[in-house]
mmCIF file with all atom_site columns, C-alpha atoms in Angstrom:
data_model
loop_
_atom_site.group_PDB
_atom_site.id
_atom_site.type_symbol
_atom_site.label_atom_id
_atom_site.label_alt_id
_atom_site.label_comp_id
_atom_site.label_asym_id
_atom_site.label_entity_id
_atom_site.label_seq_id
_atom_site.pdbx_PDB_ins_code
_atom_site.Cartn_x
_atom_site.Cartn_y
_atom_site.Cartn_z
_atom_site.occupancy
_atom_site.B_iso_or_equiv
_atom_site.pdbx_formal_charge
_atom_site.auth_seq_id
_atom_site.auth_comp_id
_atom_site.auth_asym_id
_atom_site.auth_atom_id
_atom_site.pdbx_PDB_model_num
ATOM 1   C CA . MET O 1 1   ? -0.037  -0.156 -0.310  1.00 0.00 ? 1145 MET O CA 1
ATOM 2   C CA . LYS O 1 2   ? 0.972   3.568  -0.636  1.00 0.00 ? 1146 LYS O CA 1
ATOM 3   C CA . GLN O 1 3   ? -0.140  7.226  0.653   1.00 0.00 ? 1147 GLN O CA 1
ATOM 4   C CA . LEU O 1 4   ? -0.279  9.503  -2.618  1.00 0.00 ? 1148 LEU O CA 1
ATOM 5   C CA . THR O 1 5   ? -0.209  12.878 -1.911  1.00 0.00 ? 1149 THR O CA 1
ATOM 6   C CA . ALA O 1 6   ? -0.601  15.756 -4.629  1.00 0.00 ? 1150 ALA O CA 1
ATOM 7   C CA . ILE O 1 7   ? -0.417  19.170 -4.388  1.00 0.00 ? 1151 ILE O CA 1
ATOM 8   C CA . ILE O 1 8   ? -1.940  20.843 -7.147  1.00 0.00 ? 1152 ILE O CA 1
ATOM 9   C CA . GLN O 1 9   ? -3.511  24.630 -8.273  1.00 0.00 ? 1153 GLN O CA 1
ATOM 10  C CA . PRO O 1 10  ? -6.617  25.569 -6.740  1.00 0.00 ? 1154 PRO O CA 1
ATOM 11  C CA . PHE O 1 11  ? -8.757  25.758 -9.439  1.00 0.00 ? 1155 PHE O CA 1
ATOM 12  C CA . ARG O 1 12  ? -7.189  22.732 -10.775 1.00 0.00 ? 1156 ARG O CA 1
ATOM 13  C CA . VAL O 1 13  ? -9.489  20.455 -7.929  1.00 0.00 ? 1157 VAL O CA 1
ATOM 14  C CA . ASP O 1 14  ? -12.455 19.467 -9.954  1.00 0.00 ? 1158 ASP O CA 1
ATOM 15  C CA . GLU O 1 15  ? -10.598 18.063 -13.299 1.00 0.00 ? 1159 GLU O CA 1
ATOM 16  C CA . VAL O 1 16  ? -9.047  15.729 -11.366 1.00 0.00 ? 1160 VAL O CA 1
ATOM 17  C CA . ARG O 1 17  ? -11.201 14.744 -8.350  1.00 0.00 ? 1161 ARG O CA 1
ATOM 18  C CA . ASP O 1 18  ? -12.857 13.939 -11.710 1.00 0.00 ? 1162 ASP O CA 1
ATOM 19  C CA . ALA O 1 19  ? -10.307 12.439 -13.008 1.00 0.00 ? 1163 ALA O CA 1
ATOM 20  C CA . LEU O 1 20  ? -9.256  9.974  -10.409 1.00 0.00 ? 1164 LEU O CA 1
ATOM 21  C CA . HIS O 1 21  ? -13.202 8.502  -10.250 1.00 0.00 ? 1165 HIS O CA 1
ATOM 22  C CA . GLU O 1 22  ? -13.250 8.026  -13.975 1.00 0.00 ? 1166 GLU O CA 1
ATOM 23  C CA . ILE O 1 23  ? -10.191 5.665  -13.078 1.00 0.00 ? 1167 ILE O CA 1
ATOM 24  C CA . GLY O 1 24  ? -12.338 4.185  -9.960  1.00 0.00 ? 1168 GLY O CA 1
ATOM 25  C CA . ILE O 1 25  ? -10.598 5.991  -7.181  1.00 0.00 ? 1169 ILE O CA 1
ATOM 26  C CA . THR O 1 26  ? -13.009 7.918  -4.890  1.00 0.00 ? 1170 THR O CA 1
ATOM 27  C CA . GLY O 1 27  ? -11.484 8.328  -1.214  1.00 0.00 ? 1171 GLY O CA 1
ATOM 28  C CA . MET O 1 28  ? -9.418  10.788 -0.740  1.00 0.00 ? 1172 MET O CA 1
ATOM 29  C CA . THR O 1 29  ? -8.828  13.491 1.957   1.00 0.00 ? 1173 THR O CA 1
ATOM 30  C CA . ILE O 1 30  ? -8.382  16.962 0.366   1.00 0.00 ? 1174 ILE O CA 1
ATOM 31  C CA . THR O 1 31  ? -6.413  20.298 2.484   1.00 0.00 ? 1175 THR O CA 1
ATOM 32  C CA . GLU O 1 32  ? -6.480  23.759 1.852   1.00 0.00 ? 1176 GLU O CA 1
ATOM 33  C CA . VAL O 1 33  ? -2.712  24.654 2.380   1.00 0.00 ? 1177 VAL O CA 1
ATOM 34  C CA . LYS O 1 34  ? -0.201  27.464 1.808   1.00 0.00 ? 1178 LYS O CA 1
ATOM 35  C CA . GLY O 1 35  ? 3.507   26.590 0.572   1.00 0.00 ? 1179 GLY O CA 1
ATOM 36  C CA . PHE O 1 36  ? 5.740   27.567 -1.659  1.00 0.00 ? 1180 PHE O CA 1
ATOM 37  C CA . GLY O 1 37  ? 8.457   26.818 -3.973  1.00 0.00 ? 1181 GLY O CA 1
ATOM 38  C CA . ARG O 1 38  ? 10.364  27.906 -7.371  1.00 0.00 ? 1182 ARG O CA 1
ATOM 39  C CA . GLN O 1 39  ? 7.159   30.086 -7.717  1.00 0.00 ? 1183 GLN O CA 1
ATOM 40  C CA . LYS O 1 40  ? 8.373   31.649 -4.687  1.00 0.00 ? 1184 LYS O CA 1
ATOM 41  C CA . GLY O 1 41  ? 5.195   34.203 -4.241  1.00 0.00 ? 1185 GLY O CA 1
ATOM 42  C CA . HIS O 1 42  ? 3.967   36.728 -5.896  1.00 0.00 ? 1186 HIS O CA 1
ATOM 43  C CA . THR O 1 43  ? 3.429   40.827 -4.992  1.00 0.00 ? 1187 THR O CA 1
ATOM 44  C CA . GLU O 1 44  ? -0.500  41.864 -5.277  1.00 0.00 ? 1188 GLU O CA 1
ATOM 45  C CA . LEU O 1 45  ? -1.241  45.736 -4.925  1.00 0.00 ? 1189 LEU O CA 1
ATOM 46  C CA . TYR O 1 46  ? -4.743  46.598 -3.190  1.00 0.00 ? 1190 TYR O CA 1
ATOM 47  C CA . ARG O 1 47  ? -6.010  49.958 -2.259  1.00 0.00 ? 1191 ARG O CA 1
ATOM 48  C CA . GLY O 1 48  ? -2.932  51.231 -3.977  1.00 0.00 ? 1192 GLY O CA 1
ATOM 49  C CA . ALA O 1 49  ? 0.234   49.664 -2.098  1.00 0.00 ? 1193 ALA O CA 1
ATOM 50  C CA . GLU O 1 50  ? 1.986   46.536 -3.070  1.00 0.00 ? 1194 GLU O CA 1
ATOM 51  C CA . TYR O 1 51  ? 2.515   43.985 -0.395  1.00 0.00 ? 1195 TYR O CA 1
ATOM 52  C CA . SER O 1 52  ? 4.208   40.392 -0.952  1.00 0.00 ? 1196 SER O CA 1
ATOM 53  C CA . ILE O 1 53  ? 2.468   36.843 -0.598  1.00 0.00 ? 1197 ILE O CA 1
ATOM 54  C CA . ASP O 1 54  ? 4.819   34.604 0.818   1.00 0.00 ? 1198 ASP O CA 1
ATOM 55  C CA . PHE O 1 55  ? 3.134   31.808 0.746   1.00 0.00 ? 1199 PHE O CA 1
ATOM 56  C CA . VAL O 1 56  ? 0.652   30.408 -2.489  1.00 0.00 ? 1200 VAL O CA 1
ATOM 57  C CA . PRO O 1 57  ? -2.885  28.664 -1.816  1.00 0.00 ? 1201 PRO O CA 1
ATOM 58  C CA . LYS O 1 58  ? -2.732  25.579 -3.043  1.00 0.00 ? 1202 LYS O CA 1
ATOM 59  C CA . ILE O 1 59  ? -5.025  22.072 -2.121  1.00 0.00 ? 1203 ILE O CA 1
ATOM 60  C CA . GLN O 1 60  ? -3.466  19.205 -1.294  1.00 0.00 ? 1204 GLN O CA 1
ATOM 61  C CA . ILE O 1 61  ? -5.196  15.594 -1.739  1.00 0.00 ? 1205 ILE O CA 1
ATOM 62  C CA . ASP O 1 62  ? -4.219  12.216 -0.341  1.00 0.00 ? 1206 ASP O CA 1
ATOM 63  C CA . ILE O 1 63  ? -5.162  8.994  -1.063  1.00 0.00 ? 1207 ILE O CA 1
ATOM 64  C CA . VAL O 1 64  ? -4.046  5.220  0.275   1.00 0.00 ? 1208 VAL O CA 1
ATOM 65  C CA . LEU O 1 65  ? -4.143  3.216  -3.057  1.00 0.00 ? 1209 LEU O CA 1
ATOM 66  C CA . ARG O 1 66  ? -3.236  -1.003 -3.358  1.00 0.00 ? 1210 ARG O CA 1
ATOM 67  C CA . ASP O 1 67  ? 0.791   -0.495 -4.700  1.00 0.00 ? 1211 ASP O CA 1
ATOM 68  C CA . ASP O 1 68  ? -1.518  -1.375 -8.149  1.00 0.00 ? 1212 ASP O CA 1
ATOM 69  C CA . ASP O 1 69  ? -3.545  1.189  -8.080  1.00 0.00 ? 1213 ASP O CA 1
ATOM 70  C CA . VAL O 1 70  ? -0.733  4.161  -7.477  1.00 0.00 ? 1214 VAL O CA 1
ATOM 71  C CA . GLN O 1 71  ? 0.613   4.628  -11.501 1.00 0.00 ? 1215 GLN O CA 1
ATOM 72  C CA . PRO O 1 72  ? -2.510  5.094  -12.898 1.00 0.00 ? 1216 PRO O CA 1
ATOM 73  C CA . ALA O 1 73  ? -3.666  7.782  -10.019 1.00 0.00 ? 1217 ALA O CA 1
ATOM 74  C CA . ILE O 1 74  ? -0.153  9.464  -11.035 1.00 0.00 ? 1218 ILE O CA 1
ATOM 75  C CA . ASN O 1 75  ? -0.901  9.568  -14.391 1.00 0.00 ? 1219 ASN O CA 1
ATOM 76  C CA . ALA O 1 76  ? -4.505  10.445 -13.720 1.00 0.00 ? 1220 ALA O CA 1
ATOM 77  C CA . ILE O 1 77  ? -3.386  13.476 -11.565 1.00 0.00 ? 1221 ILE O CA 1
ATOM 78  C CA . CYS O 1 78  ? -0.577  14.510 -13.902 1.00 0.00 ? 1222 CYS O CA 1
ATOM 79  C CA . GLN O 1 79  ? -3.083  14.552 -17.073 1.00 0.00 ? 1223 GLN O CA 1
ATOM 80  C CA . ALA O 1 80  ? -5.430  16.969 -15.206 1.00 0.00 ? 1224 ALA O CA 1
ATOM 81  C CA . ALA O 1 81  ? -3.468  18.803 -13.236 1.00 0.00 ? 1225 ALA O CA 1
ATOM 82  C CA . GLN O 1 82  ? -1.284  20.306 -15.859 1.00 0.00 ? 1226 GLN O CA 1
ATOM 83  C CA . SER O 1 83  ? -1.533  23.363 -17.483 1.00 0.00 ? 1227 SER O CA 1
ATOM 84  C CA . GLY O 1 84  ? 2.309   24.457 -18.468 1.00 0.00 ? 1228 GLY O CA 1
ATOM 85  C CA . LYS O 1 85  ? 2.801   27.364 -16.043 1.00 0.00 ? 1229 LYS O CA 1
ATOM 86  C CA . ILE O 1 86  ? 4.818   27.282 -12.999 1.00 0.00 ? 1230 ILE O CA 1
ATOM 87  C CA . GLY O 1 87  ? 3.482   25.987 -9.710  1.00 0.00 ? 1231 GLY O CA 1
ATOM 88  C CA . ASP O 1 88  ? 1.543   22.544 -11.410 1.00 0.00 ? 1232 ASP O CA 1
ATOM 89  C CA . GLY O 1 89  ? 2.235   21.224 -8.002  1.00 0.00 ? 1233 GLY O CA 1
ATOM 90  C CA . LYS O 1 90  ? 4.106   18.361 -7.149  1.00 0.00 ? 1234 LYS O CA 1
ATOM 91  C CA . ILE O 1 91  ? 2.865   14.284 -6.302  1.00 0.00 ? 1235 ILE O CA 1
ATOM 92  C CA . PHE O 1 92  ? 4.789   12.758 -3.173  1.00 0.00 ? 1236 PHE O CA 1
ATOM 93  C CA . VAL O 1 93  ? 4.522   9.295  -2.404  1.00 0.00 ? 1237 VAL O CA 1
ATOM 94  C CA . LYS O 1 94  ? 4.894   7.609  0.398   1.00 0.00 ? 1238 LYS O CA 1
ATOM 95  C CA . PRO O 1 95  ? 4.989   3.669  1.778   1.00 0.00 ? 1239 PRO O CA 1
ATOM 96  C CA . LEU O 1 96  ? 2.326   2.794  4.041   1.00 0.00 ? 1240 LEU O CA 1
ATOM 97  C CA . GLU O 1 97  ? 2.130   -0.116 7.015   1.00 0.00 ? 1241 GLU O CA 1
ATOM 98  C CA . HIS O 1 98  ? -0.689  -0.374 7.661   1.00 0.00 ? 1242 HIS O CA 1
ATOM 99  C CA . VAL O 1 99  ? -4.533  0.303  7.576   1.00 0.00 ? 1243 VAL O CA 1
ATOM 100 C CA . ILE O 1 100 ? -7.267  0.055  10.353  1.00 0.00 ? 1244 ILE O CA 1
ATOM 101 C CA . ARG O 1 101 ? -10.789 1.326  9.659   1.00 0.00 ? 1245 ARG O CA 1
ATOM 102 C CA . ILE O 1 102 ? -12.366 2.469  13.028  1.00 0.00 ? 1246 ILE O CA 1
ATOM 103 C CA . ARG O 1 103 ? -15.435 1.258  12.502  1.00 0.00 ? 1247 ARG O CA 1
ATOM 104 C CA . THR O 1 104 ? -15.247 -2.580 11.445  1.00 0.00 ? 1248 THR O CA 1
ATOM 105 C CA . GLY O 1 105 ? -11.312 -2.852 12.102  1.00 0.00 ? 1249 GLY O CA 1
ATOM 106 C CA . GLU O 1 106 ? -10.526 -4.321 8.894   1.00 0.00 ? 1250 GLU O CA 1
ATOM 107 C CA . THR O 1 107 ? -7.517  -4.067 8.309   1.00 0.00 ? 1251 THR O CA 1
ATOM 108 C CA . ASP O 1 108 ? -4.453  -3.241 5.022   1.00 0.00 ? 1252 ASP O CA 1
ATOM 109 C CA . ASP O 1 109 ? -6.220  -4.118 1.942   1.00 0.00 ? 1253 ASP O CA 1
ATOM 110 C CA . SER O 1 110 ? -10.059 -4.502 3.204   1.00 0.00 ? 1254 SER O CA 1
ATOM 111 C CA . ALA O 1 111 ? -9.948  -1.007 4.537   1.00 0.00 ? 1255 ALA O CA 1
ATOM 112 C CA . LEU O 1 112 ? -9.881  0.837  1.591   1.00 0.00 ? 1256 LEU O CA 1
#
């Protein structure tokens, strides 16, 4: 099992969710986050004053998957989230040792 974390642009979340749903992935956690990478924020003008935005709003999607589902999920996210511009995001894949469904006590693959 793996945990996949994708950091994407906020305006791409619907496309990514739909792309994942099309390949049979329906369970995910979505969180509004802020951060920066190479994008390094930007400046904005508000009431005539310029100010710096150091942290850019992003969406973090966390999904727990069977090993066989990881590459199709990565492909779906990349296709749906890519705009071709800086700040499209990143995907992180981490090994997952154990999953437990609290309600039933099911573990690992059966808990997914």
